[in-house]
Amino acid sequence: MSVATVQATAFEADFERFERGAGASAPDWLHAFRRDAMEKFRAQGIPGPKHEDWLYTRTAPLARNLLPFAPRAAQIPGSLAAHRFALGLEAGPRLVFLNGRFEPSLSNGEGLPEGVTLVHGAAMRGEEEHAHLRAELGQVVDIARHPFAALNSAFLYDGFVLHVPPGVVVEQPVQTLFLHTPVGEAVSVHPRLLLVAGANSQVTFIEHYGIDCIGALAGAPCFTNAVTEYVLEAGANVRTIRIQREGTNTFHVGMTAAKQARDSRLDHISLSLGGAIDRNEIHVSLDEPGAECNLHGLYVLGHEEHVDNHTVIRHQVPHCKSTQLFKGVLGGKSNGAFTGRVVVAQDAQKTIAEQANHNLLLSDHAVTETRPQLEIYADDVQCAHGATIGRLDEEALYYLRSRGVGPRSARNLLVHAFASEITEAAGDQQLIDGLEMLIASRLEGRANVPEEA
Amino acid sequence: MSNDTNSLLSVRGVHAAAGGKPILKGLDLEVKPGEVHAIMGPNGSGKSTLARVLTGHESAEVTAGEVLYKGQDLFELAPEERAREGMFLAFQYPVEIPGIANSTLLREGLNAIRDHRGESELDAIDFLQIARAKADILEMDHAMLSRAVNYGFSGGEKKRNEVLQMLVLEPTLAILDETDSGLDIDALKIVAKGVNALRAENRSFIVITHYQRLLDYIVPDVVHVLADGRIAKSGDKDLALELEAKGYAWLEEGANA
Ligand SMILES: Nc1ncnc2c1ncn2[C@@H]1O[C@H](COP(=O)(O)OP(=O)(O)O)[C@@H](O)[C@H]1O
Ligand SMILES: [Mg+2]
């Protein structure tokens, strides 16, 4: 019997418990939605080692750590109130989820312009007036082909849906934090997010997966299985930053799926700052001419950490552009993989698709793997890909040290220099500084412990 | 050879190899506080190797001899410790470092040096004030401070940037390795102005150069000729003029005889 079958079976019981327990009070549509998703998960099981899309990630440890999903009110540690929120952005709209549950006392809905609607928590599960969610959720991600996304849908409990109406510019970044706090046992969570950016709207969205500020969970495994869907209507301009820093012992599967209409633009940064296994999957469908997406990724790993970046960009029509720049900084015995698939449909002439993966190895035992997959069915296209693996420039290190800079600082300066191409893609100086700070704390070995206020 | 305890730097019988090949073969040099020493010599004679030995570059492998700097064993010190003790090298080939601003490097370096001396760290504003004033001496645009270290700089800009770093870090022993090479006469005068602005009783210079020309502007106390891995001849500034006129061939013949 394969691992997949065993785990799928084990999940049946957990699912039934959830449906009768924490997930019981839900409208009929949501129960049906979950059952349908569970059916699809069952049909696929957990992908095995031979699965084409999972070559670089052994799913066995993931499967072993598919912990029970038990959302409940968490005791909020006193120190959390003093926690400096992600990227040092104290102000602006902020949604905080503790152990997969919306936490109103730490959240702040202020700063959203008129017309922007935000549905989360119990409202997402209960009220009839939000029945439209049934049609909206799952319109981008294909759960029949993505077992973890199916699992996420089966356990749909909390998260949020953000609608930005046409023409509205949301000035302040909207940020969400998903934190785990000690509840006495390890947990799994299945956050679900949907952002609908109306025609010509503009919004910056930050998705931050962290760990509690006292680091008490370090040592206990947790499993996050998140799905985020983006719908960009014509001319929408969306900037998204996804930060994963749950810690060395954690398992994270993140699915970001976007679809883009005419002339829309998506600028995405993903920052992976450590985890036992971190699967970072990004799917973008460029559905109408003029759509552009720019994906940036940075992963900074040590120990035996593993990150598997997996992107799929579909150029469905002519005159779309995609760029991808993923950079890895790999120390210890870590492993960083990047698979970038670009599919250019037969009619998608004048496509521009670029992809690059550059890796900096800080140790002899770190491993990096790059797999570009270009499937080009059109003939008038501009596609390029490149990959490099390098080490710290010894001459640059010596030069810095000859100016009095210690070897550790010199190394960190060079790593920051390597990473700066990614952080600068955040555009706004405050965001850039925030990202730099997170990288610095990772390099200082404090990845699990967010800075105290 | 003198074993003057007043020396800032005593190089005694140093042998060093580069890439497995012996380059320095028993080199002696005494530099006292406040002195300016010029070192001349043919290409490949080991001038840069000497600079690398002094600043701790791992490609220069010391096989014999000793160096005392401020009375302590130089080879016990890591490159950054030498810098914090006041040693500075203006590189013959400055390294390009994309992604690190000049000001970041300088501030990190200066604060590390200040910290070593027990002085407080400079904040960004105080630091920038100092750095800008030094840039003014060298007639450099302040924008140079925010550009990446030497990245995409012209040859002349790189050399000037080395001198800027020297002015900010205010070393006790500055080694300039062919800082004049490739500079036009105006740039050369500016570089000399930077060096002369630093000259002081307690500060010494080793000026490695190929051309006598620089020594019209930075007047040395002693001129040495490096040939066949040793100081083949030392003299006053007139030696530089003699070398310019006669070339190095006569020295090498002498050494080989
Ligand atoms: N890293 C190295 N590996 C091999 N040979 C080297 C290395 N560095 C210098 N050399 C050799 O050492 C000799 C002296 O070089 P250098 O000190 O740079 O001379 P100079 O500065 O006087 O022109 C040259 O023959 C050069 O080719
Ligand atoms: Mg040289």
Short mmCIF file of C-alpha atoms in Angstrom, two decimals, chain A residues 43-405:
data_model
loop_
_atom_site.label_atom_id
_atom_site.label_comp_id
_atom_site.label_asym_id
_atom_site.label_seq_id
_atom_site.Cartn_x
_atom_site.Cartn_y
_atom_site.Cartn_z
CA ALA A 43 -8.93 10.69 -6.08
CA GLN A 44 -5.38 12.09 -6.20
CA GLY A 45 -3.87 11.19 -2.87
CA ILE A 46 -0.56 12.64 -1.80
CA PRO A 47 1.82 12.82 -4.77
CA GLY A 48 4.46 10.13 -4.64
CA PRO A 49 8.17 10.43 -5.40
CA LYS A 50 7.69 9.65 -9.09
CA HIS A 51 5.19 12.42 -9.66
CA GLU A 52 6.59 14.67 -12.40
CA ASP A 53 5.77 17.85 -10.47
CA TRP A 54 7.18 16.61 -7.19
CA LEU A 55 10.60 15.35 -8.24
CA TYR A 56 12.48 17.60 -5.87
CA THR A 57 10.38 17.16 -2.78
CA ARG A 58 9.98 13.93 -0.92
CA THR A 59 6.41 14.01 0.25
CA ALA A 60 6.81 11.21 2.78
CA PRO A 61 7.86 13.54 5.61
CA LEU A 62 5.05 15.86 4.60
CA ALA A 63 2.56 13.01 4.68
CA ARG A 64 3.83 11.90 8.07
CA ASN A 65 3.23 15.37 9.38
CA LEU A 66 -0.26 15.90 8.10
CA LEU A 67 -1.41 16.79 11.55
CA PRO A 68 -4.98 17.03 12.68
CA PHE A 69 -6.68 20.29 11.90
CA ALA A 70 -8.13 21.64 15.12
CA PRO A 71 -8.88 25.33 14.92
CA ARG A 72 -9.80 26.80 18.24
CA ALA A 73 -9.43 29.93 20.24
CA ALA A 74 -5.83 30.21 21.24
CA GLN A 75 -4.44 31.70 24.37
CA ILE A 76 -2.77 34.86 23.17
CA PRO A 77 0.67 35.09 24.71
CA GLY A 78 1.15 38.39 26.47
CA SER A 79 4.26 39.10 24.48
CA LEU A 80 2.30 38.92 21.24
CA ALA A 81 0.62 42.23 21.91
CA ALA A 82 4.04 43.81 21.80
CA HIS A 83 4.99 41.94 18.67
CA ARG A 84 6.16 44.27 15.96
CA PHE A 85 4.05 43.40 13.03
CA ALA A 86 5.43 42.24 9.76
CA LEU A 87 7.76 44.55 7.93
CA GLY A 88 7.50 47.11 10.69
CA LEU A 89 4.21 48.39 9.25
CA GLU A 90 2.38 49.34 12.42
CA ALA A 91 -0.40 51.17 10.64
CA GLY A 92 -2.75 50.13 7.89
CA PRO A 93 -5.17 47.30 7.47
CA ARG A 94 -3.98 44.12 9.10
CA LEU A 95 -5.53 40.74 9.58
CA VAL A 96 -4.02 38.34 12.04
CA PHE A 97 -4.82 34.65 12.20
CA LEU A 98 -3.74 32.50 15.10
CA ASN A 99 -3.54 28.78 14.44
CA GLY A 100 -5.77 29.18 11.41
CA ARG A 101 -8.42 31.30 13.11
CA PHE A 102 -9.07 34.98 12.66
CA GLU A 103 -8.00 36.89 15.75
CA PRO A 104 -9.94 40.18 16.02
CA SER A 105 -7.98 41.50 19.00
CA LEU A 106 -4.78 41.65 16.96
CA SER A 107 -6.37 42.78 13.72
CA ASN A 108 -7.12 46.20 12.40
CA GLY A 109 -9.54 46.89 9.57
CA GLU A 110 -8.76 50.59 9.35
CA GLY A 111 -7.35 52.21 6.28
CA LEU A 112 -9.45 50.45 3.67
CA PRO A 113 -11.07 52.84 1.23
CA GLU A 114 -14.83 53.02 0.75
CA GLY A 115 -16.20 50.14 -1.28
CA VAL A 116 -13.47 47.68 -0.47
CA THR A 117 -15.03 44.63 1.13
CA LEU A 118 -13.41 42.12 3.33
CA VAL A 119 -15.02 38.89 4.40
CA HIS A 120 -13.36 36.61 6.88
CA GLY A 121 -13.85 34.26 9.75
CA ALA A 122 -17.35 33.29 10.73
CA ALA A 123 -18.81 35.45 7.95
CA MET A 124 -16.99 33.34 5.42
CA ARG A 125 -18.50 30.24 6.94
CA GLY A 126 -21.91 31.30 7.95
CA GLU A 127 -23.90 34.16 6.58
CA GLU A 128 -26.16 33.61 3.63
CA GLU A 129 -25.34 37.03 2.21
CA HIS A 130 -21.91 35.70 1.33
CA ALA A 131 -23.21 32.80 -0.69
CA HIS A 132 -21.51 34.33 -3.73
CA LEU A 133 -18.26 33.01 -2.27
CA ARG A 134 -19.26 29.61 -3.47
CA ALA A 135 -18.84 30.74 -7.06
CA GLU A 136 -15.79 32.83 -6.37
CA LEU A 137 -13.65 30.47 -4.36
CA GLY A 138 -11.77 27.99 -6.46
CA GLN A 139 -12.21 29.78 -9.76
CA VAL A 140 -8.45 30.13 -10.23
CA VAL A 141 -6.92 27.09 -8.62
CA ASP A 142 -7.67 23.69 -10.12
CA ILE A 143 -8.21 21.36 -7.20
CA ALA A 144 -8.71 18.35 -9.46
CA ARG A 145 -5.00 18.56 -10.29
CA HIS A 146 -3.56 19.83 -7.05
CA PRO A 147 -4.15 17.48 -4.13
CA PHE A 148 -2.92 19.89 -1.46
CA ALA A 149 -5.18 22.63 -2.77
CA ALA A 150 -8.02 20.08 -2.67
CA LEU A 151 -7.14 19.31 0.92
CA ASN A 152 -7.13 23.02 1.71
CA SER A 153 -10.63 23.31 0.23
CA ALA A 154 -11.86 20.30 2.14
CA PHE A 155 -10.78 21.96 5.38
CA LEU A 156 -11.93 25.43 4.41
CA TYR A 157 -12.56 27.20 7.67
CA ASP A 158 -11.00 30.63 7.72
CA GLY A 159 -9.05 33.11 5.67
CA PHE A 160 -10.48 36.04 3.79
CA VAL A 161 -11.87 37.38 0.60
CA LEU A 162 -10.93 40.90 -0.40
CA HIS A 163 -12.74 42.78 -3.13
CA VAL A 164 -11.26 45.97 -4.49
CA PRO A 165 -13.88 47.66 -6.66
CA PRO A 166 -12.99 48.99 -10.11
CA GLY A 167 -10.86 52.12 -10.12
CA VAL A 168 -10.12 52.08 -6.40
CA VAL A 169 -6.57 52.64 -5.25
CA VAL A 170 -5.76 51.14 -1.87
CA GLU A 171 -2.93 53.31 -0.61
CA GLN A 172 -1.71 51.31 2.35
CA PRO A 173 -0.56 47.73 1.95
CA VAL A 174 -3.07 45.21 3.24
CA GLN A 175 -1.23 42.72 5.36
CA THR A 176 -2.14 39.37 6.77
CA LEU A 177 -0.20 37.39 9.30
CA PHE A 178 -0.64 33.73 9.97
CA LEU A 179 0.92 32.89 13.28
CA HIS A 180 1.19 29.69 15.20
CA THR A 181 1.18 29.89 18.94
CA PRO A 182 1.70 27.13 21.39
CA VAL A 183 -1.54 25.29 22.06
CA GLY A 184 0.08 22.32 23.67
CA GLU A 185 0.27 20.28 20.51
CA ALA A 186 1.32 20.59 16.93
CA VAL A 187 -1.30 21.81 14.49
CA SER A 188 -2.01 22.00 10.84
CA VAL A 189 -3.80 24.93 9.25
CA HIS A 190 -5.38 25.49 5.86
CA PRO A 191 -5.61 29.25 5.26
CA ARG A 192 -7.65 30.30 2.25
CA LEU A 193 -7.36 33.71 0.60
CA LEU A 194 -8.96 35.35 -2.38
CA LEU A 195 -8.22 38.78 -3.75
CA VAL A 196 -10.38 40.18 -6.52
CA ALA A 197 -8.85 43.33 -7.97
CA GLY A 198 -11.43 45.16 -10.06
CA ALA A 199 -10.68 46.89 -13.34
CA ASN A 200 -7.97 49.53 -13.00
CA SER A 201 -7.76 49.11 -9.26
CA GLN A 202 -4.49 49.11 -7.40
CA VAL A 203 -3.49 47.30 -4.24
CA THR A 204 -0.47 45.94 -2.39
CA PHE A 205 -1.02 42.79 -0.47
CA ILE A 206 1.31 41.12 2.03
CA GLU A 207 0.90 37.53 3.12
CA HIS A 208 3.13 36.61 6.02
CA TYR A 209 3.46 33.18 7.56
CA GLY A 210 5.38 33.40 10.78
CA ILE A 211 5.63 31.79 14.10
CA ASP A 212 4.85 33.12 17.54
CA CYS A 213 7.22 35.74 18.82
CA ILE A 214 8.51 33.70 21.72
CA GLY A 215 9.50 30.84 19.49
CA ALA A 216 7.89 28.36 21.86
CA LEU A 217 6.73 26.20 19.01
CA ALA A 218 10.22 25.77 17.68
CA GLY A 219 10.74 22.06 17.97
CA ALA A 220 7.12 21.12 17.42
CA PRO A 221 6.23 20.51 13.82
CA CYS A 222 3.44 22.47 12.26
CA PHE A 223 1.96 22.13 8.84
CA THR A 224 0.59 25.03 6.85
CA ASN A 225 -1.28 24.29 3.66
CA ALA A 226 -2.30 27.63 2.17
CA VAL A 227 -4.13 28.56 -1.00
CA THR A 228 -4.23 32.10 -2.31
CA GLU A 229 -6.16 33.07 -5.41
CA TYR A 230 -5.78 36.33 -7.28
CA VAL A 231 -8.21 37.59 -9.86
CA LEU A 232 -6.90 40.61 -11.73
CA GLU A 233 -9.51 42.30 -13.87
CA ALA A 234 -8.59 44.50 -16.81
CA GLY A 235 -5.92 47.05 -16.00
CA ALA A 236 -5.61 46.02 -12.35
CA ASN A 237 -2.22 46.66 -10.82
CA VAL A 238 -1.44 44.30 -7.96
CA ARG A 239 1.70 43.93 -5.93
CA THR A 240 1.92 40.92 -3.67
CA ILE A 241 4.55 39.89 -1.17
CA ARG A 242 4.49 36.42 0.32
CA ILE A 243 6.77 35.73 3.25
CA GLN A 244 7.31 32.28 4.70
CA ARG A 245 9.34 32.22 7.88
CA GLU A 246 7.67 29.63 10.03
CA GLY A 247 10.91 28.04 11.11
CA THR A 248 13.27 25.16 10.62
CA ASN A 249 10.97 22.42 11.86
CA THR A 250 7.86 23.35 9.96
CA PHE A 251 6.15 22.09 6.83
CA HIS A 252 4.63 24.52 4.43
CA VAL A 253 2.79 24.02 1.18
CA GLY A 254 1.74 27.26 -0.43
CA MET A 255 -0.26 27.57 -3.61
CA THR A 256 -0.58 30.96 -5.22
CA ALA A 257 -2.80 30.99 -8.28
CA ALA A 258 -3.54 34.06 -10.37
CA LYS A 259 -5.49 34.82 -13.47
CA GLN A 260 -5.05 38.04 -15.31
CA ALA A 261 -7.25 39.96 -17.69
CA ARG A 262 -6.25 42.52 -20.33
CA ASP A 263 -3.44 44.94 -19.44
CA SER A 264 -3.33 43.87 -15.81
CA ARG A 265 -0.04 43.69 -14.00
CA LEU A 266 1.03 41.45 -11.15
CA ASP A 267 4.31 41.98 -9.32
CA HIS A 268 4.92 39.18 -6.90
CA ILE A 269 7.75 38.62 -4.43
CA SER A 270 8.07 35.44 -2.47
CA LEU A 271 10.50 35.20 0.36
CA SER A 272 11.21 31.77 1.83
CA LEU A 273 13.18 32.03 5.02
CA GLY A 274 13.37 28.47 6.18
CA GLY A 275 11.43 25.32 6.90
CA ALA A 276 11.86 21.56 6.93
CA ILE A 277 9.96 21.46 3.68
CA ASP A 278 8.60 24.51 1.93
CA ARG A 279 6.78 24.00 -1.33
CA ASN A 280 6.21 27.35 -3.00
CA GLU A 281 3.93 26.91 -5.95
CA ILE A 282 2.85 29.78 -8.19
CA HIS A 283 0.50 29.45 -11.14
CA VAL A 284 -0.30 32.40 -13.36
CA SER A 285 -2.62 32.40 -16.32
CA LEU A 286 -2.26 35.35 -18.68
CA ASP A 287 -5.68 35.25 -20.26
CA GLU A 288 -5.94 38.45 -22.27
CA PRO A 289 -3.51 40.54 -24.32
CA GLY A 290 -1.33 43.05 -22.52
CA ALA A 291 -1.24 41.17 -19.24
CA GLU A 292 2.12 41.16 -17.46
CA CYS A 293 3.41 39.29 -14.47
CA ASN A 294 6.76 39.62 -12.76
CA LEU A 295 7.65 36.96 -10.24
CA HIS A 296 10.51 37.47 -7.84
CA GLY A 297 11.65 34.88 -5.38
CA LEU A 298 14.31 34.71 -2.72
CA TYR A 299 15.07 31.76 -0.51
CA VAL A 300 17.61 31.84 2.29
CA LEU A 301 18.19 28.44 3.80
CA GLY A 302 20.46 26.67 6.24
CA HIS A 303 20.55 23.44 8.23
CA GLU A 304 18.74 20.70 6.32
CA GLU A 305 16.03 22.97 5.08
CA HIS A 306 14.36 22.41 1.77
CA VAL A 307 12.50 24.78 -0.48
CA ASP A 308 10.92 23.75 -3.74
CA ASN A 309 9.80 26.65 -5.93
CA HIS A 310 7.48 25.55 -8.62
CA THR A 311 6.06 28.04 -11.07
CA VAL A 312 3.76 27.62 -14.03
CA ILE A 313 3.00 30.56 -16.29
CA ARG A 314 0.52 30.13 -19.09
CA HIS A 315 0.62 32.56 -21.95
CA GLN A 316 -2.81 31.93 -23.44
CA VAL A 317 -3.00 34.88 -25.84
CA PRO A 318 -0.66 37.18 -27.79
CA HIS A 319 1.19 40.18 -26.38
CA CYS A 320 1.67 39.13 -22.80
CA LYS A 321 4.84 39.35 -20.80
CA SER A 322 6.21 37.34 -17.92
CA THR A 323 9.48 37.64 -16.08
CA GLN A 324 10.78 35.43 -13.31
CA LEU A 325 13.80 35.99 -11.16
CA PHE A 326 14.44 33.50 -8.37
CA LYS A 327 17.50 33.67 -6.18
CA GLY A 328 18.71 31.23 -3.57
CA VAL A 329 21.18 31.59 -0.72
CA LEU A 330 21.98 28.12 0.51
CA GLY A 331 24.01 27.24 3.56
CA GLY A 332 24.40 24.12 5.68
CA LYS A 333 23.02 21.01 4.05
CA SER A 334 20.07 22.84 2.61
CA ASN A 335 18.45 22.16 -0.70
CA GLY A 336 16.86 24.73 -2.97
CA ALA A 337 15.00 23.79 -6.13
CA PHE A 338 13.40 25.84 -8.84
CA THR A 339 11.18 24.47 -11.56
CA GLY A 340 9.83 27.07 -13.93
CA ARG A 341 7.35 25.99 -16.54
CA VAL A 342 6.30 28.45 -19.19
CA VAL A 343 3.58 27.35 -21.56
CA VAL A 344 3.07 29.52 -24.63
CA ALA A 345 -0.12 28.62 -26.47
CA GLN A 346 -0.14 28.31 -30.23
CA ASP A 347 -1.84 31.66 -30.76
CA ALA A 348 0.21 33.50 -28.18
CA GLN A 349 2.44 35.34 -30.63
CA LYS A 350 4.66 38.22 -29.47
CA THR A 351 5.02 36.63 -26.07
CA ILE A 352 7.91 37.76 -23.94
CA ALA A 353 8.87 35.25 -21.27
CA GLU A 354 12.06 35.45 -19.27
CA GLN A 355 13.18 33.33 -16.42
CA ALA A 356 16.33 33.20 -14.35
CA ASN A 357 17.46 31.28 -11.30
CA HIS A 358 20.65 32.29 -9.54
CA ASN A 359 22.06 30.54 -6.53
CA LEU A 360 24.69 31.43 -4.02
CA LEU A 361 26.14 28.46 -2.18
CA LEU A 362 27.53 29.22 1.26
CA SER A 363 28.59 25.69 2.01
CA ASP A 364 29.98 22.64 0.26
CA HIS A 365 27.02 20.55 1.36
CA ALA A 366 24.18 22.67 0.04
CA VAL A 367 22.42 21.52 -3.09
CA THR A 368 20.58 23.45 -5.74
CA GLU A 369 18.51 22.21 -8.65
CA THR A 370 17.09 24.17 -11.54
CA ARG A 371 14.68 22.91 -14.11
CA PRO A 372 13.36 25.25 -16.77
CA GLN A 373 10.46 23.80 -18.72
CA LEU A 374 9.59 25.79 -21.78
CA GLU A 375 6.65 24.54 -23.78
CA ILE A 376 6.35 26.88 -26.70
CA TYR A 377 3.72 26.27 -29.33
CA ALA A 378 3.86 29.73 -30.95
CA ASP A 379 6.67 30.75 -33.31
CA ASP A 380 7.00 34.50 -32.85
CA VAL A 381 8.09 34.68 -29.24
CA GLN A 382 10.95 35.97 -27.15
CA CYS A 383 11.80 33.45 -24.46
CA ALA A 384 14.94 33.25 -22.40
CA HIS A 385 16.10 31.40 -19.39
CA GLY A 386 19.32 31.31 -17.46
CA ALA A 387 20.68 29.75 -14.32
CA THR A 388 23.87 30.22 -12.35
CA ILE A 389 25.43 28.74 -9.26
CA GLY A 390 28.11 30.71 -7.54
CA ARG A 391 29.97 31.17 -4.33
CA LEU A 392 30.82 34.27 -2.40
CA ASP A 393 33.42 36.29 -4.25
CA GLU A 394 36.61 35.76 -2.25
CA GLU A 395 38.22 38.90 -3.65
CA ALA A 396 35.20 40.96 -2.59
CA LEU A 397 35.34 39.41 0.89
CA TYR A 398 39.02 40.28 1.19
CA TYR A 399 38.37 43.79 -0.07
CA LEU A 400 35.67 44.36 2.55
CA ARG A 401 37.83 42.90 5.31
CA SER A 402 40.74 45.08 4.26
CA ARG A 403 38.48 48.02 5.18
CA GLY A 404 37.98 46.73 8.70
CA VAL A 405 34.71 44.84 8.17
#
